[in-house]
Tab-separated table of C-alpha atoms and ligand atoms in Angstrom:
chain	number	residue	atom	x	y	z
A	839	MET	CA	54.761	-52.255	-118.971
A	840	LYS	CA	55.529	-51.278	-122.659
A	841	GLU	CA	57.639	-53.576	-124.996
A	842	LYS	CA	60.248	-50.695	-125.039
A	843	ASP	CA	60.630	-50.293	-121.673
A	844	VAL	CA	63.929	-50.920	-120.424
A	845	TYR	CA	64.515	-52.696	-116.830
A	846	ILE	CA	67.621	-52.832	-115.311
A	847	LEU	CA	68.679	-54.941	-112.183
A	848	ALA	CA	71.852	-53.403	-110.836
A	849	ILE	CA	74.130	-55.129	-108.467
A	850	GLU	CA	76.966	-53.066	-106.646
A	851	SER	CA	79.251	-54.941	-104.153
A	852	SER	CA	82.346	-52.881	-104.696
A	853	CYS	CA	83.217	-52.201	-100.941
A	854	ASP	CA	81.062	-52.476	-97.765
A	855	GLU	CA	77.894	-51.984	-99.241
A	856	THR	CA	75.767	-55.091	-100.576
A	857	ALA	CA	73.250	-53.297	-103.022
A	858	ALA	CA	70.923	-54.010	-105.809
A	859	ALA	CA	68.215	-52.152	-107.584
A	860	VAL	CA	65.680	-51.998	-110.567
A	861	VAL	CA	65.763	-49.117	-112.695
A	862	LYS	CA	63.226	-48.027	-115.515
A	863	ASN	CA	64.431	-46.542	-118.270
A	864	GLY	CA	67.623	-44.956	-116.816
A	865	ARG	CA	66.028	-42.579	-114.178
A	866	GLU	CA	63.478	-44.195	-112.714
A	867	VAL	CA	64.084	-46.046	-109.380
A	868	LEU	CA	61.669	-48.661	-108.960
A	869	SER	CA	63.601	-49.998	-105.920
A	870	ASN	CA	66.816	-49.615	-104.016
A	871	VAL	CA	67.905	-51.971	-101.890
A	872	ILE	CA	71.278	-51.317	-99.697
A	873	SER	CA	72.659	-53.570	-96.992
A	874	SER	CA	75.422	-51.875	-95.338
A	875	GLN	CA	77.995	-53.452	-93.493
A	876	ILE	CA	79.428	-50.593	-91.549
A	877	ASP	CA	78.560	-51.993	-88.171
A	878	LEU	CA	80.904	-54.810	-88.644
A	879	HIS	CA	83.827	-53.037	-89.656
A	880	THR	CA	83.418	-50.052	-87.190
A	881	VAL	CA	85.359	-52.440	-84.556
A	882	TYR	CA	88.387	-52.628	-86.758
A	883	GLY	CA	88.323	-48.611	-87.599
A	884	GLY	CA	88.001	-49.116	-91.219
A	885	VAL	CA	86.722	-51.840	-94.106
A	886	VAL	CA	88.546	-55.361	-93.822
A	887	PRO	CA	88.380	-56.545	-97.316
A	888	GLU	CA	87.911	-60.642	-96.252
A	889	ILE	CA	85.108	-59.685	-94.023
A	890	ALA	CA	83.301	-57.507	-96.706
A	891	SER	CA	83.626	-60.342	-99.516
A	892	ARG	CA	82.253	-62.886	-96.953
A	893	LYS	CA	79.038	-60.668	-96.210
A	894	HIS	CA	78.783	-59.687	-99.823
A	895	ILE	CA	78.262	-63.668	-100.348
A	896	GLU	CA	75.969	-63.876	-97.615
A	897	LYS	CA	73.455	-60.902	-98.416
A	898	ILE	CA	73.534	-60.664	-102.351
A	899	ASN	CA	70.808	-63.108	-103.118
A	900	GLN	CA	68.374	-61.720	-100.242
A	901	VAL	CA	69.125	-58.254	-101.906
A	902	ILE	CA	68.473	-59.194	-105.207
A	903	GLU	CA	65.343	-60.617	-104.209
A	904	GLN	CA	64.211	-57.679	-102.202
A	905	ALA	CA	64.835	-55.348	-105.012
A	906	LEU	CA	62.898	-57.417	-107.149
A	907	ARG	CA	59.702	-57.607	-105.072
A	908	GLU	CA	59.747	-53.972	-104.270
A	909	ALA	CA	60.013	-53.208	-108.053
A	910	GLY	CA	56.883	-55.719	-108.410
A	911	LEU	CA	58.983	-57.541	-110.996
A	912	SER	CA	59.938	-61.082	-111.764
A	913	LEU	CA	63.552	-61.725	-113.081
A	914	GLY	CA	62.011	-62.777	-116.579
A	915	GLU	CA	60.784	-59.076	-117.111
A	916	ILE	CA	64.364	-57.577	-116.566
A	917	THR	CA	65.691	-56.483	-119.881
A	918	ALA	CA	69.356	-56.663	-118.539
A	919	ILE	CA	71.734	-57.060	-115.743
A	920	ALA	CA	74.283	-54.534	-114.973
A	921	VAL	CA	77.012	-54.608	-112.235
A	922	THR	CA	80.009	-52.813	-110.774
A	923	TYR	CA	82.978	-54.396	-112.014
A	924	GLY	CA	85.382	-51.627	-110.821
A	925	PRO	CA	87.502	-50.110	-109.283
A	926	GLY	CA	86.969	-51.436	-105.867
A	927	LEU	CA	88.024	-54.207	-103.411
A	928	VAL	CA	88.559	-57.267	-105.905
A	929	GLY	CA	86.985	-59.992	-103.475
A	930	ALA	CA	84.147	-57.738	-103.006
A	931	LEU	CA	83.372	-56.806	-106.871
A	932	LEU	CA	83.712	-60.252	-107.490
A	933	VAL	CA	81.040	-61.524	-105.648
A	934	GLY	CA	78.917	-58.959	-107.419
A	935	VAL	CA	80.494	-59.819	-111.216
A	936	SER	CA	79.927	-63.620	-110.343
A	937	GLU	CA	76.444	-63.410	-109.315
A	938	ALA	CA	75.520	-60.980	-112.401
A	939	LYS	CA	77.332	-63.314	-114.792
A	940	ALA	CA	75.474	-66.264	-113.451
A	941	LEU	CA	72.092	-64.169	-113.646
A	942	ALA	CA	72.800	-63.202	-117.082
A	943	PHE	CA	73.809	-66.641	-118.362
A	944	ALA	CA	70.868	-68.279	-117.038
A	945	LEU	CA	68.179	-65.720	-118.064
A	946	LYS	CA	69.845	-65.409	-121.234
A	947	LYS	CA	69.792	-61.496	-120.865
A	948	PRO	CA	72.462	-58.780	-121.376
A	949	LEU	CA	74.976	-58.136	-119.115
A	950	ILE	CA	76.820	-54.526	-118.841
A	951	GLY	CA	79.989	-53.759	-116.436
A	952	ILE	CA	79.800	-50.679	-115.129
A	953	HIS	CA	82.614	-48.121	-113.600
A	954	HIS	CA	81.827	-47.430	-110.060
A	955	ILE	CA	82.517	-43.731	-110.586
A	956	GLU	CA	80.374	-43.765	-113.718
A	957	GLY	CA	77.885	-45.223	-111.443
A	958	HIS	CA	78.351	-42.111	-109.013
A	959	ILE	CA	78.344	-39.594	-111.355
A	960	SER	CA	74.979	-41.088	-113.075
A	961	ALA	CA	73.336	-40.633	-109.520
A	962	ASN	CA	72.954	-37.229	-110.354
A	963	TYR	CA	70.477	-38.131	-113.251
A	964	ILE	CA	67.739	-39.723	-111.258
A	965	GLU	CA	66.443	-37.050	-109.374
A	966	HIS	CA	67.316	-34.051	-112.152
A	967	GLU	CA	65.370	-34.932	-115.474
A	968	GLU	CA	66.850	-31.756	-117.157
A	969	LEU	CA	70.376	-32.830	-116.667
A	970	LYS	CA	72.362	-33.966	-119.350
A	971	PRO	CA	75.992	-34.059	-120.338
A	972	PRO	CA	78.327	-31.772	-120.721
A	973	PHE	CA	78.666	-30.542	-117.431
A	974	ILE	CA	81.713	-30.531	-114.569
A	975	CYS	CA	81.609	-33.216	-111.924
A	976	LEU	CA	83.361	-33.165	-108.651
A	977	VAL	CA	83.443	-37.089	-107.596
A	978	VAL	CA	84.520	-37.044	-103.957
A	979	SER	CA	84.185	-40.836	-102.244
A	980	GLY	CA	86.239	-42.617	-99.864
A	981	GLY	CA	88.249	-44.227	-102.517
A	982	HIS	CA	88.214	-41.336	-104.966
A	983	SER	CA	88.373	-37.560	-105.608
A	984	HIS	CA	88.144	-36.618	-109.112
A	985	LEU	CA	87.262	-33.697	-110.974
A	986	VAL	CA	85.635	-34.869	-114.156
A	987	GLU	CA	84.769	-33.227	-117.334
A	988	VAL	CA	81.432	-35.141	-118.598
A	989	LYS	CA	81.584	-34.810	-122.365
A	990	ASP	CA	78.711	-36.800	-122.741
A	991	TYR	CA	76.848	-40.300	-121.314
A	992	GLY	CA	79.915	-42.713	-120.770
A	993	GLU	CA	82.433	-40.209	-122.111
A	994	TYR	CA	84.781	-38.658	-119.530
A	995	GLU	CA	87.760	-36.600	-119.214
A	996	ILE	CA	89.494	-36.774	-115.877
A	997	LEU	CA	90.841	-32.770	-115.223
A	998	GLY	CA	92.240	-33.603	-111.572
A	999	ARG	CA	92.814	-36.108	-109.045
A	1000	THR	CA	94.258	-36.673	-105.747
A	1001	ARG	CA	97.794	-37.335	-105.629
A	1002	ASP	CA	97.494	-39.542	-102.401
A	1003	ASP	CA	94.470	-39.559	-99.993
A	1004	ALA	CA	91.009	-39.141	-101.168
A	1005	ALA	CA	88.919	-36.588	-99.466
A	1006	GLY	CA	86.734	-39.150	-97.485
A	1007	GLU	CA	89.872	-41.019	-96.345
A	1008	ALA	CA	90.963	-37.850	-95.145
A	1009	PHE	CA	87.929	-37.584	-93.106
A	1010	ASP	CA	87.924	-40.772	-91.839
A	1011	LYS	CA	91.453	-40.773	-90.773
A	1012	VAL	CA	91.161	-37.530	-89.070
A	1013	ALA	CA	87.777	-38.456	-87.405
A	1014	ARG	CA	89.765	-41.364	-86.061
A	1015	ALA	CA	92.647	-39.078	-85.037
A	1016	ILE	CA	90.255	-36.852	-82.828
A	1017	GLY	CA	88.475	-39.870	-81.251
A	1018	LEU	CA	85.442	-39.900	-83.510
A	1019	GLY	CA	85.298	-43.130	-84.890
A	1020	TYR	CA	84.507	-44.953	-88.139
A	1021	PRO	CA	83.007	-43.941	-90.755
A	1022	GLY	CA	84.519	-40.608	-89.892
A	1023	GLY	CA	82.667	-38.399	-92.707
A	1024	PRO	CA	79.193	-37.922	-91.449
A	1025	LYS	CA	80.802	-37.633	-87.802
A	1026	ILE	CA	83.110	-34.840	-88.654
A	1027	ASP	CA	80.053	-33.246	-90.517
A	1028	LYS	CA	77.778	-33.172	-87.290
A	1029	VAL	CA	80.550	-32.415	-84.719
A	1030	SER	CA	81.888	-29.678	-87.150
A	1031	ARG	CA	78.681	-27.490	-86.402
A	1032	GLU	CA	79.472	-26.805	-82.949
A	1033	GLY	CA	82.979	-25.610	-83.883
A	1034	ASN	CA	84.671	-22.523	-85.285
A	1035	PRO	CA	86.171	-23.085	-88.896
A	1036	GLU	CA	88.340	-20.233	-88.245
A	1037	ALA	CA	89.793	-21.638	-85.151
A	1038	ILE	CA	92.838	-23.133	-86.415
A	1039	HIS	CA	94.509	-22.322	-89.724
A	1040	PHE	CA	95.260	-25.865	-91.678
A	1041	PRO	CA	96.739	-25.751	-95.167
A	1042	ARG	CA	95.378	-25.724	-98.410
A	1043	ALA	CA	97.591	-27.845	-100.552
A	1044	LYS	CA	98.576	-26.914	-103.942
A	1045	VAL	CA	100.089	-29.419	-106.903
A	1046	ALA	CA	102.539	-27.291	-109.218
A	1047	GLU	CA	102.085	-29.602	-112.086
A	1048	ASN	CA	98.429	-29.881	-112.051
A	1049	GLU	CA	96.228	-27.167	-110.748
A	1050	TYR	CA	93.086	-29.078	-110.518
A	1051	ASP	CA	94.701	-32.021	-108.749
A	1052	PHE	CA	94.224	-32.289	-105.031
A	1053	SER	CA	96.363	-33.598	-102.273
A	1054	PHE	CA	95.247	-34.159	-98.700
A	1055	SER	CA	98.036	-36.160	-96.766
A	1056	GLY	CA	99.724	-32.846	-95.831
A	1057	LEU	CA	96.579	-31.915	-94.465
A	1058	LYS	CA	96.097	-34.962	-92.496
A	1059	SER	CA	99.786	-34.371	-91.294
A	1060	ALA	CA	98.950	-31.236	-90.108
A	1061	VAL	CA	96.031	-32.151	-88.320
A	1062	LEU	CA	98.172	-34.987	-86.261
A	1063	ASN	CA	100.775	-32.535	-85.634
A	1064	TYR	CA	98.444	-30.013	-83.993
A	1065	LEU	CA	96.910	-32.779	-82.219
A	1066	ASN	CA	100.541	-33.727	-81.106
A	1067	THR	CA	101.743	-30.422	-80.066
A	1068	CYS	CA	98.452	-29.490	-77.672
A	1069	GLU	CA	99.283	-33.263	-76.383
A	1070	MET	CA	102.955	-32.209	-75.352
A	1071	LYS	CA	101.749	-28.577	-74.230
A	1072	GLY	CA	99.341	-30.117	-71.673
A	1073	GLU	CA	96.446	-28.480	-73.948
A	1074	THR	CA	93.050	-29.534	-74.204
A	1075	VAL	CA	92.028	-30.087	-77.772
A	1076	CYS	CA	88.440	-28.887	-78.995
A	1077	GLN	CA	87.266	-31.695	-80.972
A	1078	ALA	CA	84.702	-29.606	-82.820
A	1079	ASP	CA	86.936	-26.789	-83.383
A	1080	VAL	CA	89.639	-28.973	-85.163
A	1081	ALA	CA	86.692	-30.693	-87.212
A	1082	ALA	CA	85.466	-27.702	-88.270
A	1083	SER	CA	88.805	-26.231	-89.089
A	1084	PHE	CA	89.817	-29.123	-90.853
A	1085	GLN	CA	86.602	-29.488	-93.131
A	1086	LYS	CA	86.910	-26.156	-93.786
A	1087	ALA	CA	90.228	-26.610	-95.422
A	1088	VAL	CA	88.915	-29.601	-97.349
A	1089	VAL	CA	85.696	-27.677	-98.714
A	1090	ASP	CA	87.921	-24.600	-99.581
A	1091	VAL	CA	90.309	-26.757	-101.899
A	1092	LEU	CA	87.124	-28.553	-103.472
A	1093	VAL	CA	85.404	-25.211	-104.262
A	1094	GLU	CA	88.147	-23.607	-105.462
A	1095	HIS	CA	89.492	-26.130	-108.225
A	1096	SER	CA	85.764	-26.874	-109.216
A	1097	MET	CA	84.988	-23.262	-109.867
A	1098	LYS	CA	88.100	-22.829	-111.538
A	1099	ALA	CA	87.036	-26.051	-113.736
A	1100	VAL	CA	83.731	-24.581	-114.584
A	1101	LYS	CA	84.913	-21.331	-115.550
A	1102	GLU	CA	88.080	-22.424	-117.764
A	1103	ARG	CA	86.256	-25.045	-119.510
A	1104	GLY	CA	82.881	-22.499	-120.176
A	1105	TYR	CA	80.226	-24.687	-118.641
A	1106	SER	CA	76.987	-23.448	-116.656
A	1107	SER	CA	76.126	-26.588	-115.303
A	1108	PHE	CA	78.335	-28.463	-112.030
A	1109	ALA	CA	77.628	-31.757	-110.347
A	1110	ILE	CA	78.602	-33.215	-107.200
A	1111	ALA	CA	78.937	-37.078	-106.237
A	1112	GLY	CA	80.380	-39.778	-103.951
A	1113	GLY	CA	79.885	-40.440	-100.183
A	1114	VAL	CA	81.568	-36.964	-99.388
A	1115	ALA	CA	78.967	-34.981	-101.889
A	1116	SER	CA	76.499	-35.518	-98.802
A	1117	ASN	CA	78.620	-33.237	-96.652
A	1118	SER	CA	76.373	-30.651	-95.513
A	1119	HIS	CA	79.093	-28.009	-95.477
A	1120	LEU	CA	80.513	-28.651	-98.773
A	1121	ARG	CA	77.214	-28.508	-100.439
A	1122	GLN	CA	76.452	-25.132	-98.803
A	1123	ALA	CA	79.826	-23.746	-100.145
A	1124	LEU	CA	79.221	-25.278	-103.499
A	1125	ALA	CA	75.573	-23.803	-103.829
A	1126	ASP	CA	76.849	-20.253	-102.817
A	1127	ALA	CA	80.026	-20.485	-105.112
A	1128	CYS	CA	77.593	-21.818	-108.140
A	1129	SER	CA	74.418	-18.892	-107.259
A	1130	GLN	CA	77.417	-16.220	-107.522
A	1131	ARG	CA	78.577	-17.134	-110.545
A	1132	GLY	CA	74.982	-18.157	-112.231
A	1133	ILE	CA	75.814	-21.712	-112.587
A	1134	ARG	CA	73.040	-24.667	-111.875
A	1135	PHE	CA	74.266	-27.016	-109.155
A	1136	TYR	CA	73.490	-30.643	-109.312
A	1137	PHE	CA	73.787	-33.166	-106.013
A	1138	PRO	CA	71.942	-36.322	-105.143
A	1139	SER	CA	70.259	-36.867	-102.270
A	1140	PRO	CA	72.437	-38.398	-99.756
A	1141	ILE	CA	70.820	-42.075	-100.405
A	1142	TYR	CA	72.342	-41.731	-103.749
A	1143	CYS	CA	75.909	-39.745	-102.819
A	1144	THR	CA	77.137	-42.887	-100.595
A	1145	ASP	CA	77.372	-46.584	-102.399
A	1146	ASN	CA	74.082	-47.864	-103.999
A	1147	ALA	CA	73.163	-49.702	-106.905
A	1148	ALA	CA	70.346	-47.438	-108.466
A	1149	MET	CA	73.331	-45.271	-109.771
A	1150	ILE	CA	74.590	-48.329	-111.168
A	1151	GLY	CA	71.359	-49.012	-113.039
A	1152	THR	CA	71.102	-45.491	-114.475
A	1153	ALA	CA	74.646	-45.645	-115.591
A	1154	ALA	CA	73.891	-48.894	-117.221
A	1155	TYR	CA	71.091	-47.586	-119.087
A	1156	TYR	CA	72.794	-45.427	-121.188
A	1157	GLU	CA	75.498	-47.971	-121.861
A	1158	TYR	CA	72.884	-50.061	-122.822
A	1159	GLN	CA	71.460	-47.611	-125.323
A	1160	LYS	CA	74.777	-47.449	-126.784
A	1161	GLY	CA	74.984	-50.972	-127.542
A	1162	VAL	CA	77.512	-51.983	-124.892
A	1163	ARG	CA	77.400	-55.810	-124.047
A	1164	HIS	CA	79.863	-57.756	-121.728
A	1165	GLY	CA	80.603	-61.577	-122.159
A	1166	TYR	CA	81.095	-64.010	-119.647
A	1167	GLU	CA	84.533	-63.307	-119.445
A	1168	LEU	CA	83.672	-60.129	-117.485
A	1169	ASN	CA	86.058	-60.075	-114.659
A	1170	ALA	CA	86.768	-57.727	-111.548
A	1171	VAL	CA	89.105	-54.903	-112.240
A	1172	PRO	CA	90.000	-53.506	-108.886
A	1173	GLY	CA	92.010	-50.515	-110.812
A	1174	LEU	CA	89.661	-50.177	-113.546
A	1175	LYS	CA	90.266	-46.568	-115.107
A	1176	LEU	CA	87.460	-44.178	-115.662
A	1177	GLY	CA	86.164	-44.227	-119.330
A	1178	GLU	CA	88.206	-47.184	-119.903
A	1179	ARG	CA	85.897	-50.317	-121.153
A	1180	LEU	CA	87.343	-53.891	-120.841
B	1430	KG4	O1	80.931	-43.264	-102.284
B	1430	KG4	P1	81.176	-44.112	-100.985
B	1430	KG4	O2	79.684	-44.639	-99.871
B	1430	KG4	O3	82.498	-45.288	-100.863
B	1430	KG4	C1	83.058	-45.076	-101.708
B	1430	KG4	O4	82.872	-45.363	-103.272
B	1430	KG4	O5	84.316	-44.603	-101.185
B	1430	KG4	O6	81.875	-43.042	-99.761
B	1430	KG4	C2	82.269	-43.020	-98.439
B	1430	KG4	C3	82.888	-42.146	-98.103
B	1430	KG4	C4	83.379	-42.343	-96.330
B	1430	KG4	O7	84.988	-42.076	-96.573
B	1430	KG4	C5	82.602	-41.287	-95.740
B	1430	KG4	O8	83.572	-40.852	-94.624
B	1430	KG4	C6	82.432	-40.409	-96.982
B	1430	KG4	O9	81.837	-40.995	-97.835
B	1430	KG4	N1	80.952	-39.695	-96.078
B	1430	KG4	C7	81.386	-38.189	-95.834
B	1430	KG4	C8	79.844	-37.947	-95.530
B	1430	KG4	N2	78.987	-39.043	-95.350
B	1430	KG4	C9	80.069	-40.104	-95.762
B	1430	KG4	N3	82.170	-37.184	-95.785
B	1430	KG4	C10	82.018	-36.069	-95.245
B	1430	KG4	N4	80.880	-35.736	-95.023
B	1430	KG4	C11	79.987	-36.860	-95.035
B	1430	KG4	N5	78.458	-36.058	-94.404
B	1431	ZN	ZN1	81.601	-45.408	-104.107
């Protein structure tokens, strides 16, 4: 252990994963512990905020202890405590924020609050040593769809965002409608392999005011209308064809907007992040589009795409280096904007 090494204990509890990680010098993950609540929420078809908060309280100490044990470090050897303080479910965020504040206070260590999306973007640094800003990043998760210009560590310009549903939300809603259950993304991904993506033509929405923005609610309605029409006509629905055609419609739009941003902003590096970034069809389509254009394409392993604390530790390292520190007044901010520091 060198004097100047920076060990960050990071905590993430913004939605339905209770997670803690220890990250060394920004990019070396010493431990990454994730306690998922998915099974608890599956019966309700989505995340129930109250249940999420209670489960975080139950799990958080265990998860932190395990993260320290796996990293082979004691609390005293940690340089700083990082935590997601927004956006997310307020009750869920509060559990992580309160825990981080208590640890920072008791240990007299610096406290660093991190934006959840900044964490998702930073997940790309973990496995790609050569990746440095600037680059374009597509962030697609259950709650967000953002096309971001990463100008520097911690400096972002949002080029486009969703006007209604997030990409992951659309996956989850369509999966429920075709009887696949929650969480829908991975299930649609799998079932689509058996389906024909050209079987049904679903709309690719354009947003007139900002060509980088997304809109997925029309697509979701088109799928529901298709299902209703089939039912009224007494026709059987091919689940795999609906899944594959829906997925193709989402992927086409994500790829088109991303490539437009890379070209118009003159970048040669592009990255993806968030839960939907683990979608195999999206990865393949983006890999093809990038290779045709000579663009370097970066994506995290699936474990770093969905919610985890290692990505928060990585983001926190760069904030730490910039001198960002939070006081004990740090609070959960459910609607925190990317690039905003409170
Ligand atoms: O990033 P994440 O874990 O949580 C949020 O910050 O929202 O993303 C969860 C979302 C869910 O909507 C889930 O259905 C979606 O990511 N997802 C996928 C896949 N794996 C997870 N969507 C499409 N294909 C996948 N393979
Ligand atoms: Zn997330």
